[in-house]
Amino acid sequence: MIKIDREECIGCGECVEVCPVDALSLDSEEKAVVDEDTCTSCGLCISTCPTNAIETKIMARKGDTSQYSGVWVFGETNDGNLKEVGPQLLGKGRELASEFNDQLSAVVIGSDVKDAAAKCGNYGAEKVYMVEGEEFDQYKTLPFSFAMSQLISEFKPRVVLYGATHLGRDLAPSVAGRLGLGLTADCTGLSIKEEDGEKLLLQTRPAFGGNLIAEIVCPNTRPQMATVRPNVFSCPEETENSQPEIIEREVDLNPELFKVEILERLSGEEGEVGVEEADVVIAGGRGVGSEENFQLLEELADALDGVVGCSRPIVEDGWLSKAHQVGQSGKTVSPKLYIACGISGAIQHKVGIRDSDTIIAINKDPEAPIFDVADLSVVGDLHEVLPELLELLGGEDGS
Amino acid sequence: MDFLVFIKQVPDTDEVKVDEESGTIIREGVPSILNPFDEYALNLALRLKEGMEDEVNITAMSMGPPQAKDALKKCLAIGADRGILLSDKVFGGADTWATSFTLFKGVEKMGGADLYFSGQEATDGNTAQVGPELASHLNLSSMTYVEDVLDINPKEGYLTAKKETDEGFIKLKSELPVVLSCMTPPDFEPKIPGVKEIMKAKNKPLDTWNHDDLGGTEEEYGLEGSESQVISTYPPPSKGPGEKFEGPAEEGAEKIFALLKDEGVCDD
Ligand SMILES: Cc1cc2nc3c(=O)[nH]c(=O)nc-3n(C[C@H](O)[C@H](O)[C@H](O)COP(=O)(O)OP(=O)(O)OC[C@H]3O[C@@H](n4cnc5c(N)ncnc54)[C@H](O)[C@@H]3O)c2cc1C
Ligand SMILES: Cc1cc2nc3c(=O)[nH]c(=O)nc-3n(C[C@H](O)[C@H](O)[C@H](O)COP(=O)(O)OP(=O)(O)OC[C@H]3O[C@@H](n4cnc5c(N)ncnc54)[C@H](O)[C@@H]3O)c2cc1C
């Protein structure tokens, strides 16, 4: 929100000109006034005002909560393709929307996102809010957060969900800060809680490195916003030709919003290896012993249609790229099966694997903390156990 | 130039235990540490300072209880020039919005900086929201998951940085000032201050500002100024200890194989 100093305002109207959402006007005394419901706190007027009569007023967006309805899911895209977390959230969003008696909508922003918008419909969105333009070709915080804020201010949703990806964890707090909203991070559960006759979004999330689970509500501000861990909710069936209502909005971006420029994708860094999406992760730690020994894990991953993950020291030693690292400063995984080989089970590693359905650990130390979270603990030398296991698996294939 | 690093004192999560009855964290006997990501951010700021012609002043700022001074003292020993603690009863119970608001008021009182650093996330709250929200309050851009600053050019007012995205690393250029949320690279070795540095730190300015110093109404801060309300906490449901096998490798492999078949990850 912004605040206008009436003493300093000279009524030049520069701010009225520059405001992209027409939230500013001159009143009968030729002083600028702001419509707080429309203002998206983009700050353009602040830098335009010749007399510095405008400043940020940081305040929470409390108001008439009854004006807000609808469950929104931010449909994250990469090169125009809808990422998996969007459909997963639409699946959960459908449940929430029925309980709120609301419509389910998606938001897509990008340079070529018509297909992604249609796909959101296939996964259950009745409406899709779309902002399309060259300037949204690659994700940049300010333009996206500005577009999102403008949509939220105009259409007033009750709930907005984002995937807790790198992008979602960048975008959501930027929007929350700008609009003065509560935001719950990295949710692993969403449900409804009734309070004083009003249905609120009850958000469940791990904190303290996974040692504590917290339940959080945002009773006073709308929309209620949360980032949600990928793979916590399963993806609904895709239907064909759903034909959602597409609501397209133009968003005028002032050059001031382009403070950041993407120069290049850094080579030499391996891209994603897909540990986050994998159904089976075979992870190795220092106990694997050498870079060559990871071959054993590769073979097991091949046999089980999985991918190889690792603990942090493996990345530090340069045996595998950072994209494989699981844990607090790496990826959070949620496979059906996680096999930890020669990993001690430091808390920073364990927080990354808690959402796995089944954990098998192989470690020669009977006291290894990894065994505390394992469904099957095998005390032994991985260099003996893994070849045996590979043989059993190979034998089944008849090879 | 002025660099401002936001730092938080956190309980060492390695040692954290949850009281099963009350469902809250047992703080007693748990050592407090400087949030590891913030320690990296400070080291990054120091490295940039050393490589620059301009004179650079590094301030470390924290909101927290009086004992958070220890974390600031550590920052001074590592090499920060000044410490500021924002401490007041009314700041307590803040969500990320109120936390970033309080830090924003601290920045305002300090007179702003040319570059802001925060950690990617605090190892206790784990939200990663304070940096970006603070950037919104300051009407600046933010960059998250920044592993390194490659180049800084104060004359032309920009920096370039290496940032992790969902698709790998990219190189970005940003106008100054900007708020960086810094992520520790795998090869980071923290600087351990020696006795001399610790002694020297004793003479560096370390101020404490309370609500009166920052201004604004009490309702804007802490629990009252928060939109996100933690209504309950509990320890994560434990699966109960799984099966443990000790014996010959061959039998261990068979156990695993049987479970794989049960789970349907390999063919019968
Ligand atoms: C801020 C911060 C963030 C971090 N982030 C992460 C993170 O994201 N991910 C992460 O993994 N770590 C992270 N760490 C590091 C973490 O604390 C541990 O140091 C690390 O996970 C240990 O890796 P490890 O289990 O591979 O190695 P070790 O702890 O050395 O364990 C090796 C294990 O292998 C076993 N072993 C040895 N030989 C054999 C054998 N032949 N057969 C079977 N078992 C054998 C040993 O008994 C031992 O248990 C972080 C630390 C900090 C401070
Ligand atoms: C169990 C639990 C769950 C919570 N969940 C949420 C939630 O979902 N949403 C929410 O809004 N709040 C939540 N909170 C409140 C939140 O933990 C506090 O607002 C906290 O002050 C900041 O959040 P963080 O620890 O996640 O910091 P992060 O946002 O992860 O910190 C990022 C960086 O910001 C800087 N920073 C953070 N705190 C400070 C500080 N006090 N002083 C100086 N610099 C700082 C540091 O550089 C840090 O590295 C929760 C609290 C608890 C106890």
mmCIF file with all atom_site columns, N, CA, C and O in Angstrom, chain A residues 83 166 169-170 174 205 208-209 211 213 215 217 259 261 263-264 266 272 316 347 366 375 377 379, chain B residues 14 18 121 124-126 136 144-145 164 166-167 171 173 175 186 229 231-232 234 243-245:
data_model
loop_
_atom_site.group_PDB
_atom_site.id
_atom_site.type_symbol
_atom_site.label_atom_id
_atom_site.label_alt_id
_atom_site.label_comp_id
_atom_site.label_asym_id
_atom_site.label_entity_id
_atom_site.label_seq_id
_atom_site.pdbx_PDB_ins_code
_atom_site.Cartn_x
_atom_site.Cartn_y
_atom_site.Cartn_z
_atom_site.occupancy
_atom_site.B_iso_or_equiv
_atom_site.pdbx_formal_charge
_atom_site.auth_seq_id
_atom_site.auth_comp_id
_atom_site.auth_asym_id
_atom_site.auth_atom_id
_atom_site.pdbx_PDB_model_num
ATOM 1   N N  . LYS A 1 83  ? 4.130  -27.593 -15.205 1.00 0.00 ? 83  LYS A N  1
ATOM 2   C CA . LYS A 1 83  ? 4.876  -28.513 -14.358 1.00 0.00 ? 83  LYS A CA 1
ATOM 3   C C  . LYS A 1 83  ? 3.908  -29.338 -13.521 1.00 0.00 ? 83  LYS A C  1
ATOM 4   O O  . LYS A 1 83  ? 2.807  -28.910 -13.204 1.00 0.00 ? 83  LYS A O  1
ATOM 5   N N  . HIS A 1 166 ? 11.558 -23.898 -6.266  1.00 0.00 ? 166 HIS A N  1
ATOM 6   C CA . HIS A 1 166 ? 12.401 -22.703 -6.160  1.00 0.00 ? 166 HIS A CA 1
ATOM 7   C C  . HIS A 1 166 ? 11.608 -21.486 -6.641  1.00 0.00 ? 166 HIS A C  1
ATOM 8   O O  . HIS A 1 166 ? 11.651 -20.425 -6.032  1.00 0.00 ? 166 HIS A O  1
ATOM 9   N N  . ARG A 1 169 ? 8.689  -20.579 -4.207  1.00 0.00 ? 169 ARG A N  1
ATOM 10  C CA . ARG A 1 169 ? 9.184  -20.023 -2.949  1.00 0.00 ? 169 ARG A CA 1
ATOM 11  C C  . ARG A 1 169 ? 9.826  -18.654 -3.169  1.00 0.00 ? 169 ARG A C  1
ATOM 12  O O  . ARG A 1 169 ? 10.194 -17.986 -2.209  1.00 0.00 ? 169 ARG A O  1
ATOM 13  N N  . ASP A 1 170 ? 9.995  -18.266 -4.414  1.00 0.00 ? 170 ASP A N  1
ATOM 14  C CA . ASP A 1 170 ? 10.485 -16.927 -4.726  1.00 0.00 ? 170 ASP A CA 1
ATOM 15  C C  . ASP A 1 170 ? 9.287  -15.998 -4.972  1.00 0.00 ? 170 ASP A C  1
ATOM 16  O O  . ASP A 1 170 ? 9.236  -14.873 -4.479  1.00 0.00 ? 170 ASP A O  1
ATOM 17  N N  . SER A 1 174 ? 7.091  -12.801 -2.389  1.00 0.00 ? 174 SER A N  1
ATOM 18  C CA . SER A 1 174 ? 7.147  -11.475 -2.991  1.00 0.00 ? 174 SER A CA 1
ATOM 19  C C  . SER A 1 174 ? 5.730  -10.900 -3.104  1.00 0.00 ? 174 SER A C  1
ATOM 20  O O  . SER A 1 174 ? 5.494  -9.722  -2.814  1.00 0.00 ? 174 SER A O  1
ATOM 21  N N  . ARG A 1 205 ? 2.415  -27.818 8.248   1.00 0.00 ? 205 ARG A N  1
ATOM 22  C CA . ARG A 1 205 ? 3.768  -27.773 7.686   1.00 0.00 ? 205 ARG A CA 1
ATOM 23  C C  . ARG A 1 205 ? 4.810  -28.227 8.696   1.00 0.00 ? 205 ARG A C  1
ATOM 24  O O  . ARG A 1 205 ? 4.660  -28.041 9.900   1.00 0.00 ? 205 ARG A O  1
ATOM 25  N N  . PHE A 1 208 ? 11.476 -26.587 12.055  1.00 0.00 ? 208 PHE A N  1
ATOM 26  C CA . PHE A 1 208 ? 12.623 -27.059 12.841  1.00 0.00 ? 208 PHE A CA 1
ATOM 27  C C  . PHE A 1 208 ? 13.238 -28.295 12.200  1.00 0.00 ? 208 PHE A C  1
ATOM 28  O O  . PHE A 1 208 ? 13.421 -29.334 12.834  1.00 0.00 ? 208 PHE A O  1
ATOM 29  N N  . GLY A 1 209 ? 13.496 -28.172 10.915  1.00 0.00 ? 209 GLY A N  1
ATOM 30  C CA . GLY A 1 209 ? 14.139 -29.263 10.205  1.00 0.00 ? 209 GLY A CA 1
ATOM 31  C C  . GLY A 1 209 ? 13.355 -30.565 10.264  1.00 0.00 ? 209 GLY A C  1
ATOM 32  O O  . GLY A 1 209 ? 13.940 -31.629 10.276  1.00 0.00 ? 209 GLY A O  1
ATOM 33  N N  . ASN A 1 211 ? 11.488 -31.599 12.729  1.00 0.00 ? 211 ASN A N  1
ATOM 34  C CA . ASN A 1 211 ? 11.310 -32.116 14.084  1.00 0.00 ? 211 ASN A CA 1
ATOM 35  C C  . ASN A 1 211 ? 9.960  -31.740 14.687  1.00 0.00 ? 211 ASN A C  1
ATOM 36  O O  . ASN A 1 211 ? 9.585  -32.227 15.751  1.00 0.00 ? 211 ASN A O  1
ATOM 37  N N  . ILE A 1 213 ? 5.757  -30.409 13.703  1.00 0.00 ? 213 ILE A N  1
ATOM 38  C CA . ILE A 1 213 ? 4.727  -30.128 12.713  1.00 0.00 ? 213 ILE A CA 1
ATOM 39  C C  . ILE A 1 213 ? 3.858  -28.997 13.268  1.00 0.00 ? 213 ILE A C  1
ATOM 40  O O  . ILE A 1 213 ? 3.517  -29.002 14.440  1.00 0.00 ? 213 ILE A O  1
ATOM 41  N N  . GLU A 1 215 ? 0.391  -26.374 12.764  1.00 0.00 ? 215 GLU A N  1
ATOM 42  C CA . GLU A 1 215 ? -0.860 -26.090 12.068  1.00 0.00 ? 215 GLU A CA 1
ATOM 43  C C  . GLU A 1 215 ? -1.065 -24.582 12.073  1.00 0.00 ? 215 GLU A C  1
ATOM 44  O O  . GLU A 1 215 ? -0.955 -23.938 13.121  1.00 0.00 ? 215 GLU A O  1
ATOM 45  N N  . VAL A 1 217 ? -3.209 -21.035 10.552  1.00 0.00 ? 217 VAL A N  1
ATOM 46  C CA . VAL A 1 217 ? -4.323 -20.397 9.840   1.00 0.00 ? 217 VAL A CA 1
ATOM 47  C C  . VAL A 1 217 ? -3.999 -18.917 9.641   1.00 0.00 ? 217 VAL A C  1
ATOM 48  O O  . VAL A 1 217 ? -3.209 -18.331 10.379  1.00 0.00 ? 217 VAL A O  1
ATOM 49  N N  . LYS A 1 259 ? 14.522 -4.922  -13.021 1.00 0.00 ? 259 LYS A N  1
ATOM 50  C CA . LYS A 1 259 ? 15.779 -4.625  -12.359 1.00 0.00 ? 259 LYS A CA 1
ATOM 51  C C  . LYS A 1 259 ? 16.740 -5.795  -12.521 1.00 0.00 ? 259 LYS A C  1
ATOM 52  O O  . LYS A 1 259 ? 17.910 -5.692  -12.234 1.00 0.00 ? 259 LYS A O  1
ATOM 53  N N  . GLU A 1 261 ? 18.105 -9.110  -14.930 1.00 0.00 ? 261 GLU A N  1
ATOM 54  C CA . GLU A 1 261 ? 18.218 -9.610  -16.296 1.00 0.00 ? 261 GLU A CA 1
ATOM 55  C C  . GLU A 1 261 ? 18.884 -10.989 -16.233 1.00 0.00 ? 261 GLU A C  1
ATOM 56  O O  . GLU A 1 261 ? 19.855 -11.165 -15.503 1.00 0.00 ? 261 GLU A O  1
ATOM 57  N N  . LEU A 1 263 ? 21.286 -13.514 -17.745 1.00 0.00 ? 263 LEU A N  1
ATOM 58  C CA . LEU A 1 263 ? 22.377 -13.449 -18.719 1.00 0.00 ? 263 LEU A CA 1
ATOM 59  C C  . LEU A 1 263 ? 22.579 -14.766 -19.436 1.00 0.00 ? 263 LEU A C  1
ATOM 60  O O  . LEU A 1 263 ? 22.661 -14.818 -20.646 1.00 0.00 ? 263 LEU A O  1
ATOM 61  N N  . GLU A 1 264 ? 22.688 -15.827 -18.678 1.00 0.00 ? 264 GLU A N  1
ATOM 62  C CA . GLU A 1 264 ? 22.922 -17.128 -19.323 1.00 0.00 ? 264 GLU A CA 1
ATOM 63  C C  . GLU A 1 264 ? 22.617 -18.271 -18.360 1.00 0.00 ? 264 GLU A C  1
ATOM 64  O O  . GLU A 1 264 ? 22.561 -18.100 -17.155 1.00 0.00 ? 264 GLU A O  1
ATOM 65  N N  . LEU A 1 266 ? 24.107 -21.455 -16.827 1.00 0.00 ? 266 LEU A N  1
ATOM 66  C CA . LEU A 1 266 ? 25.511 -21.781 -16.612 1.00 0.00 ? 266 LEU A CA 1
ATOM 67  C C  . LEU A 1 266 ? 25.803 -23.198 -17.059 1.00 0.00 ? 266 LEU A C  1
ATOM 68  O O  . LEU A 1 266 ? 25.149 -24.149 -16.626 1.00 0.00 ? 266 LEU A O  1
ATOM 69  N N  . GLU A 1 272 ? 18.583 -30.905 -14.239 1.00 0.00 ? 272 GLU A N  1
ATOM 70  C CA . GLU A 1 272 ? 17.874 -31.725 -13.265 1.00 0.00 ? 272 GLU A CA 1
ATOM 71  C C  . GLU A 1 272 ? 18.052 -33.217 -13.540 1.00 0.00 ? 272 GLU A C  1
ATOM 72  O O  . GLU A 1 272 ? 18.164 -33.633 -14.692 1.00 0.00 ? 272 GLU A O  1
ATOM 73  N N  . GLU A 1 316 ? 30.183 -32.415 -2.273  1.00 0.00 ? 316 GLU A N  1
ATOM 74  C CA . GLU A 1 316 ? 31.391 -31.665 -1.886  1.00 0.00 ? 316 GLU A CA 1
ATOM 75  C C  . GLU A 1 316 ? 32.639 -32.278 -2.514  1.00 0.00 ? 316 GLU A C  1
ATOM 76  O O  . GLU A 1 316 ? 33.550 -31.564 -2.932  1.00 0.00 ? 316 GLU A O  1
ATOM 77  N N  . ILE A 1 347 ? 20.422 -35.114 10.610  1.00 0.00 ? 347 ILE A N  1
ATOM 78  C CA . ILE A 1 347 ? 19.100 -34.473 10.525  1.00 0.00 ? 347 ILE A CA 1
ATOM 79  C C  . ILE A 1 347 ? 18.926 -33.740 9.197   1.00 0.00 ? 347 ILE A C  1
ATOM 80  O O  . ILE A 1 347 ? 17.867 -33.777 8.580   1.00 0.00 ? 347 ILE A O  1
ATOM 81  N N  . PRO A 1 366 ? 25.409 -50.458 13.391  1.00 0.00 ? 366 PRO A N  1
ATOM 82  C CA . PRO A 1 366 ? 24.067 -50.787 13.897  1.00 0.00 ? 366 PRO A CA 1
ATOM 83  C C  . PRO A 1 366 ? 23.381 -49.600 14.578  1.00 0.00 ? 366 PRO A C  1
ATOM 84  O O  . PRO A 1 366 ? 22.161 -49.591 14.728  1.00 0.00 ? 366 PRO A O  1
ATOM 85  N N  . ASP A 1 375 ? 12.111 -48.258 7.341   1.00 0.00 ? 375 ASP A N  1
ATOM 86  C CA . ASP A 1 375 ? 11.140 -49.330 7.506   1.00 0.00 ? 375 ASP A CA 1
ATOM 87  C C  . ASP A 1 375 ? 11.855 -50.679 7.540   1.00 0.00 ? 375 ASP A C  1
ATOM 88  O O  . ASP A 1 375 ? 11.430 -51.594 8.208   1.00 0.00 ? 375 ASP A O  1
ATOM 89  N N  . SER A 1 377 ? 15.854 -51.951 8.073   1.00 0.00 ? 377 SER A N  1
ATOM 90  C CA . SER A 1 377 ? 17.249 -51.612 8.319   1.00 0.00 ? 377 SER A CA 1
ATOM 91  C C  . SER A 1 377 ? 18.090 -52.853 8.099   1.00 0.00 ? 377 SER A C  1
ATOM 92  O O  . SER A 1 377 ? 17.836 -53.890 8.706   1.00 0.00 ? 377 SER A O  1
ATOM 93  N N  . VAL A 1 379 ? 21.798 -54.112 8.613   1.00 0.00 ? 379 VAL A N  1
ATOM 94  C CA . VAL A 1 379 ? 23.126 -53.833 9.136   1.00 0.00 ? 379 VAL A CA 1
ATOM 95  C C  . VAL A 1 379 ? 24.111 -54.672 8.339   1.00 0.00 ? 379 VAL A C  1
ATOM 96  O O  . VAL A 1 379 ? 24.036 -55.896 8.354   1.00 0.00 ? 379 VAL A O  1
ATOM 97  N N  . ASP B 2 14  ? 20.349 -30.079 15.026  1.00 0.00 ? 14  ASP B N  1
ATOM 98  C CA . ASP B 2 14  ? 20.869 -31.407 15.288  1.00 0.00 ? 14  ASP B CA 1
ATOM 99  C C  . ASP B 2 14  ? 20.459 -31.896 16.671  1.00 0.00 ? 14  ASP B C  1
ATOM 100 O O  . ASP B 2 14  ? 20.326 -33.086 16.902  1.00 0.00 ? 14  ASP B O  1
ATOM 101 N N  . VAL B 2 18  ? 11.599 -32.554 20.794  1.00 0.00 ? 18  VAL B N  1
ATOM 102 C CA . VAL B 2 18  ? 10.250 -32.050 20.981  1.00 0.00 ? 18  VAL B CA 1
ATOM 103 C C  . VAL B 2 18  ? 9.655  -32.678 22.233  1.00 0.00 ? 18  VAL B C  1
ATOM 104 O O  . VAL B 2 18  ? 9.780  -33.882 22.460  1.00 0.00 ? 18  VAL B O  1
ATOM 105 N N  . GLU B 2 121 ? 17.352 -19.658 4.050   1.00 0.00 ? 121 GLU B N  1
ATOM 106 C CA . GLU B 2 121 ? 16.322 -19.909 5.050   1.00 0.00 ? 121 GLU B CA 1
ATOM 107 C C  . GLU B 2 121 ? 16.934 -20.092 6.417   1.00 0.00 ? 121 GLU B C  1
ATOM 108 O O  . GLU B 2 121 ? 18.118 -20.373 6.554   1.00 0.00 ? 121 GLU B O  1
ATOM 109 N N  . ASP B 2 124 ? 15.421 -23.014 11.709  1.00 0.00 ? 124 ASP B N  1
ATOM 110 C CA . ASP B 2 124 ? 14.318 -23.341 12.621  1.00 0.00 ? 124 ASP B CA 1
ATOM 111 C C  . ASP B 2 124 ? 12.949 -23.135 11.961  1.00 0.00 ? 124 ASP B C  1
ATOM 112 O O  . ASP B 2 124 ? 12.182 -24.060 11.793  1.00 0.00 ? 124 ASP B O  1
ATOM 113 N N  . GLY B 2 125 ? 12.669 -21.912 11.526  1.00 0.00 ? 125 GLY B N  1
ATOM 114 C CA . GLY B 2 125 ? 11.369 -21.657 10.896  1.00 0.00 ? 125 GLY B CA 1
ATOM 115 C C  . GLY B 2 125 ? 11.265 -22.266 9.498   1.00 0.00 ? 125 GLY B C  1
ATOM 116 O O  . GLY B 2 125 ? 10.182 -22.634 9.052   1.00 0.00 ? 125 GLY B O  1
ATOM 117 N N  . ASN B 2 126 ? 12.396 -22.347 8.793   1.00 0.00 ? 126 ASN B N  1
ATOM 118 C CA . ASN B 2 126 ? 12.448 -22.974 7.467   1.00 0.00 ? 126 ASN B CA 1
ATOM 119 C C  . ASN B 2 126 ? 11.508 -22.395 6.413   1.00 0.00 ? 126 ASN B C  1
ATOM 120 O O  . ASN B 2 126 ? 11.122 -23.084 5.475   1.00 0.00 ? 126 ASN B O  1
ATOM 121 N N  . SER B 2 136 ? 10.158 -6.722  -0.754  1.00 0.00 ? 136 SER B N  1
ATOM 122 C CA . SER B 2 136 ? 8.889  -6.055  -1.102  1.00 0.00 ? 136 SER B CA 1
ATOM 123 C C  . SER B 2 136 ? 8.706  -4.799  -0.272  1.00 0.00 ? 136 SER B C  1
ATOM 124 O O  . SER B 2 136 ? 8.317  -3.759  -0.789  1.00 0.00 ? 136 SER B O  1
ATOM 125 N N  . THR B 2 144 ? 16.601 -15.023 -4.876  1.00 0.00 ? 144 THR B N  1
ATOM 126 C CA . THR B 2 144 ? 16.707 -16.119 -3.925  1.00 0.00 ? 144 THR B CA 1
ATOM 127 C C  . THR B 2 144 ? 17.641 -17.193 -4.475  1.00 0.00 ? 144 THR B C  1
ATOM 128 O O  . THR B 2 144 ? 17.987 -17.179 -5.647  1.00 0.00 ? 144 THR B O  1
ATOM 129 N N  . TYR B 2 145 ? 18.022 -18.133 -3.620  1.00 0.00 ? 145 TYR B N  1
ATOM 130 C CA . TYR B 2 145 ? 18.903 -19.245 -4.002  1.00 0.00 ? 145 TYR B CA 1
ATOM 131 C C  . TYR B 2 145 ? 20.180 -18.758 -4.675  1.00 0.00 ? 145 TYR B C  1
ATOM 132 O O  . TYR B 2 145 ? 20.627 -19.313 -5.669  1.00 0.00 ? 145 TYR B O  1
ATOM 133 N N  . GLU B 2 164 ? 20.509 -20.660 -8.217  1.00 0.00 ? 164 GLU B N  1
ATOM 134 C CA . GLU B 2 164 ? 19.954 -21.972 -8.536  1.00 0.00 ? 164 GLU B CA 1
ATOM 135 C C  . GLU B 2 164 ? 18.475 -21.837 -8.867  1.00 0.00 ? 164 GLU B C  1
ATOM 136 O O  . GLU B 2 164 ? 17.733 -21.145 -8.168  1.00 0.00 ? 164 GLU B O  1
ATOM 137 N N  . ASP B 2 166 ? 14.928 -24.206 -10.559 1.00 0.00 ? 166 ASP B N  1
ATOM 138 C CA . ASP B 2 166 ? 14.463 -25.589 -10.613 1.00 0.00 ? 166 ASP B CA 1
ATOM 139 C C  . ASP B 2 166 ? 15.109 -26.340 -11.772 1.00 0.00 ? 166 ASP B C  1
ATOM 140 O O  . ASP B 2 166 ? 15.100 -27.552 -11.803 1.00 0.00 ? 166 ASP B O  1
ATOM 141 N N  . GLU B 2 167 ? 15.641 -25.603 -12.730 1.00 0.00 ? 167 GLU B N  1
ATOM 142 C CA . GLU B 2 167 ? 16.220 -26.248 -13.918 1.00 0.00 ? 167 GLU B CA 1
ATOM 143 C C  . GLU B 2 167 ? 17.744 -26.177 -13.954 1.00 0.00 ? 167 GLU B C  1
ATOM 144 O O  . GLU B 2 167 ? 18.342 -26.427 -14.998 1.00 0.00 ? 167 GLU B O  1
ATOM 145 N N  . LYS B 2 171 ? 22.993 -17.379 -14.568 1.00 0.00 ? 171 LYS B N  1
ATOM 146 C CA . LYS B 2 171 ? 23.730 -16.172 -14.208 1.00 0.00 ? 171 LYS B CA 1
ATOM 147 C C  . LYS B 2 171 ? 22.789 -14.986 -14.419 1.00 0.00 ? 171 LYS B C  1
ATOM 148 O O  . LYS B 2 171 ? 22.191 -14.844 -15.486 1.00 0.00 ? 171 LYS B O  1
ATOM 149 N N  . LYS B 2 173 ? 21.921 -10.683 -13.773 1.00 0.00 ? 173 LYS B N  1
ATOM 150 C CA . LYS B 2 173 ? 22.456 -9.360  -13.513 1.00 0.00 ? 173 LYS B CA 1
ATOM 151 C C  . LYS B 2 173 ? 21.354 -8.579  -12.824 1.00 0.00 ? 173 LYS B C  1
ATOM 152 O O  . LYS B 2 173 ? 20.192 -8.630  -13.247 1.00 0.00 ? 173 LYS B O  1
ATOM 153 N N  . GLU B 2 175 ? 20.224 -4.783  -10.814 1.00 0.00 ? 175 GLU B N  1
ATOM 154 C CA . GLU B 2 175 ? 20.520 -3.428  -10.347 1.00 0.00 ? 175 GLU B CA 1
ATOM 155 C C  . GLU B 2 175 ? 20.787 -3.451  -8.850  1.00 0.00 ? 175 GLU B C  1
ATOM 156 O O  . GLU B 2 175 ? 20.251 -4.286  -8.135  1.00 0.00 ? 175 GLU B O  1
ATOM 157 N N  . PRO B 2 186 ? 28.394 -26.124 -1.738  1.00 0.00 ? 186 PRO B N  1
ATOM 158 C CA . PRO B 2 186 ? 28.931 -27.327 -1.084  1.00 0.00 ? 186 PRO B CA 1
ATOM 159 C C  . PRO B 2 186 ? 30.368 -27.166 -0.573  1.00 0.00 ? 186 PRO B C  1
ATOM 160 O O  . PRO B 2 186 ? 30.744 -27.796 0.402   1.00 0.00 ? 186 PRO B O  1
ATOM 161 N N  . GLN B 2 229 ? -1.041 -17.473 11.904  1.00 0.00 ? 229 GLN B N  1
ATOM 162 C CA . GLN B 2 229 ? -1.091 -17.862 13.313  1.00 0.00 ? 229 GLN B CA 1
ATOM 163 C C  . GLN B 2 229 ? -0.836 -19.351 13.451  1.00 0.00 ? 229 GLN B C  1
ATOM 164 O O  . GLN B 2 229 ? -1.567 -20.162 12.894  1.00 0.00 ? 229 GLN B O  1
ATOM 165 N N  . ILE B 2 231 ? -1.488 -22.370 15.294  1.00 0.00 ? 231 ILE B N  1
ATOM 166 C CA . ILE B 2 231 ? -2.488 -22.698 16.301  1.00 0.00 ? 231 ILE B CA 1
ATOM 167 C C  . ILE B 2 231 ? -2.150 -23.966 17.073  1.00 0.00 ? 231 ILE B C  1
ATOM 168 O O  . ILE B 2 231 ? -2.637 -24.164 18.172  1.00 0.00 ? 231 ILE B O  1
ATOM 169 N N  . SER B 2 232 ? -1.305 -24.829 16.494  1.00 0.00 ? 232 SER B N  1
ATOM 170 C CA . SER B 2 232 ? -0.847 -25.957 17.297  1.00 0.00 ? 232 SER B CA 1
ATOM 171 C C  . SER B 2 232 ? 0.422  -26.539 16.700  1.00 0.00 ? 232 SER B C  1
ATOM 172 O O  . SER B 2 232 ? 0.687  -26.373 15.514  1.00 0.00 ? 232 SER B O  1
ATOM 173 N N  . TYR B 2 234 ? 3.016  -30.177 17.041  1.00 0.00 ? 234 TYR B N  1
ATOM 174 C CA . TYR B 2 234 ? 3.171  -31.514 17.601  1.00 0.00 ? 234 TYR B CA 1
ATOM 175 C C  . TYR B 2 234 ? 4.350  -32.203 16.925  1.00 0.00 ? 234 TYR B C  1
ATOM 176 O O  . TYR B 2 234 ? 4.743  -31.818 15.826  1.00 0.00 ? 234 TYR B O  1
ATOM 177 N N  . GLU B 2 243 ? 11.691 -52.800 10.754  1.00 0.00 ? 243 GLU B N  1
ATOM 178 C CA . GLU B 2 243 ? 12.354 -54.090 10.976  1.00 0.00 ? 243 GLU B CA 1
ATOM 179 C C  . GLU B 2 243 ? 13.862 -53.901 10.855  1.00 0.00 ? 243 GLU B C  1
ATOM 180 O O  . GLU B 2 243 ? 14.318 -53.143 9.988   1.00 0.00 ? 243 GLU B O  1
ATOM 181 N N  . LYS B 2 244 ? 14.601 -54.555 11.741  1.00 0.00 ? 244 LYS B N  1
ATOM 182 C CA . LYS B 2 244 ? 16.053 -54.449 11.663  1.00 0.00 ? 244 LYS B CA 1
ATOM 183 C C  . LYS B 2 244 ? 16.659 -55.826 11.446  1.00 0.00 ? 244 LYS B C  1
ATOM 184 O O  . LYS B 2 244 ? 16.295 -56.772 12.141  1.00 0.00 ? 244 LYS B O  1
ATOM 185 N N  . PHE B 2 245 ? 17.532 -55.905 10.486  1.00 0.00 ? 245 PHE B N  1
ATOM 186 C CA . PHE B 2 245 ? 18.153 -57.191 10.187  1.00 0.00 ? 245 PHE B CA 1
ATOM 187 C C  . PHE B 2 245 ? 19.663 -57.128 10.353  1.00 0.00 ? 245 PHE B C  1
ATOM 188 O O  . PHE B 2 245 ? 20.321 -56.247 9.805   1.00 0.00 ? 245 PHE B O  1
#
